[in-house]
Amino acid sequence: MARLIWTEPALEDLGQIADYIALDDPAAAKRLMRKVFTKVELLRDFPEMCPVPHDLPDSRYRHLMVKPLRIFYRVEGDTVLVVYVMRSERLLKSCDLDEHES
């Protein structure tokens, strides 16, 4: 079983998105948060279950889709590091991931 680590920026991203959703529908924000944490927990047992993003084909990152979110992570040995969370309709720029890693 892999160790799962959320970076501070990834948790902040998720929190900001949930806060925005909660402005209109607090229950939907809570459901989304539960769904995200449940799906991400699967990475402990199956760290390579998600694909490399098609828009970053040569990267070390993988992404988990939990509508309406994309959750980016990388696997380092027996550790899964969640580094970035974004709305799926946004366009990804490679600098987004770089900024979250530094």
PDB file of C-alpha atoms in Angstrom, residues 46-94:
ATOM      1  CA  PHE A  46      -3.597   1.338  -7.219  1.00  0.00           C
ATOM      2  CA  PRO A  47      -1.144   4.231  -7.687  1.00  0.00           C
ATOM      3  CA  GLU A  48      -0.850   3.737 -11.432  1.00  0.00           C
ATOM      4  CA  MET A  49      -4.563   3.273 -12.130  1.00  0.00           C
ATOM      5  CA  CYS A  50      -4.859   6.691 -13.792  1.00  0.00           C
ATOM      6  CA  PRO A  51      -3.357   7.723 -17.117  1.00  0.00           C
ATOM      7  CA  VAL A  52      -0.684  10.237 -17.947  1.00  0.00           C
ATOM      8  CA  PRO A  53      -2.585  13.350 -19.104  1.00  0.00           C
ATOM      9  CA  HIS A  54      -2.987  13.538 -22.885  1.00  0.00           C
ATOM     10  CA  ASP A  55      -1.991  17.208 -22.733  1.00  0.00           C
ATOM     11  CA  LEU A  56       1.273  16.301 -20.915  1.00  0.00           C
ATOM     12  CA  PRO A  57       2.277  13.080 -22.688  1.00  0.00           C
ATOM     13  CA  ASP A  58       5.911  13.007 -21.566  1.00  0.00           C
ATOM     14  CA  SER A  59       5.366  14.082 -17.987  1.00  0.00           C
ATOM     15  CA  ARG A  60       5.832  12.249 -14.712  1.00  0.00           C
ATOM     16  CA  TYR A  61       2.289  13.170 -13.684  1.00  0.00           C
ATOM     17  CA  ARG A  62      -0.929  11.190 -13.803  1.00  0.00           C
ATOM     18  CA  HIS A  63      -4.413  12.567 -13.417  1.00  0.00           C
ATOM     19  CA  LEU A  64      -7.549  11.376 -11.737  1.00  0.00           C
ATOM     20  CA  MET A  65     -10.854  12.695 -13.046  1.00  0.00           C
ATOM     21  CA  VAL A  66     -13.529  13.394 -10.454  1.00  0.00           C
ATOM     22  CA  LYS A  67     -16.050  15.544 -12.301  1.00  0.00           C
ATOM     23  CA  PRO A  68     -15.771  18.488 -12.456  1.00  0.00           C
ATOM     24  CA  LEU A  69     -12.142  18.195 -11.324  1.00  0.00           C
ATOM     25  CA  ARG A  70      -8.785  16.942 -12.535  1.00  0.00           C
ATOM     26  CA  ILE A  71      -6.467  15.846  -9.755  1.00  0.00           C
ATOM     27  CA  PHE A  72      -2.796  15.652 -10.686  1.00  0.00           C
ATOM     28  CA  TYR A  73      -0.396  13.425  -8.830  1.00  0.00           C
ATOM     29  CA  ARG A  74       2.900  11.652  -9.252  1.00  0.00           C
ATOM     30  CA  VAL A  75       4.214   8.385  -7.923  1.00  0.00           C
ATOM     31  CA  GLU A  76       7.621   8.299  -6.238  1.00  0.00           C
ATOM     32  CA  GLY A  77       8.505   4.796  -5.097  1.00  0.00           C
ATOM     33  CA  ASP A  78       5.857   3.857  -2.548  1.00  0.00           C
ATOM     34  CA  THR A  79       4.490   7.413  -2.236  1.00  0.00           C
ATOM     35  CA  VAL A  80       1.636   9.085  -4.113  1.00  0.00           C
ATOM     36  CA  LEU A  81       1.990  12.867  -4.042  1.00  0.00           C
ATOM     37  CA  VAL A  82      -1.131  14.882  -4.938  1.00  0.00           C
ATOM     38  CA  VAL A  83       0.153  18.171  -6.333  1.00  0.00           C
ATOM     39  CA  TYR A  84      -2.607  20.047  -8.159  1.00  0.00           C
ATOM     40  CA  VAL A  85      -6.394  20.204  -8.403  1.00  0.00           C
ATOM     41  CA  MET A  86      -8.187  22.152 -11.118  1.00  0.00           C
ATOM     42  CA  ARG A  87     -11.580  22.456 -12.752  1.00  0.00           C
ATOM     43  CA  SER A  88     -11.678  20.098 -15.715  1.00  0.00           C
ATOM     44  CA  GLU A  89     -12.978  22.731 -18.130  1.00  0.00           C
ATOM     45  CA  ARG A  90      -9.864  24.864 -17.648  1.00  0.00           C
ATOM     46  CA  LEU A  91      -6.923  24.487 -19.990  1.00  0.00           C
ATOM     47  CA  LEU A  92      -3.841  23.080 -18.328  1.00  0.00           C
ATOM     48  CA  LYS A  93      -0.556  24.902 -18.685  1.00  0.00           C
ATOM     49  CA  SER A  94       2.572  22.974 -17.751  1.00  0.00           C
TER      50      SER A  94
END
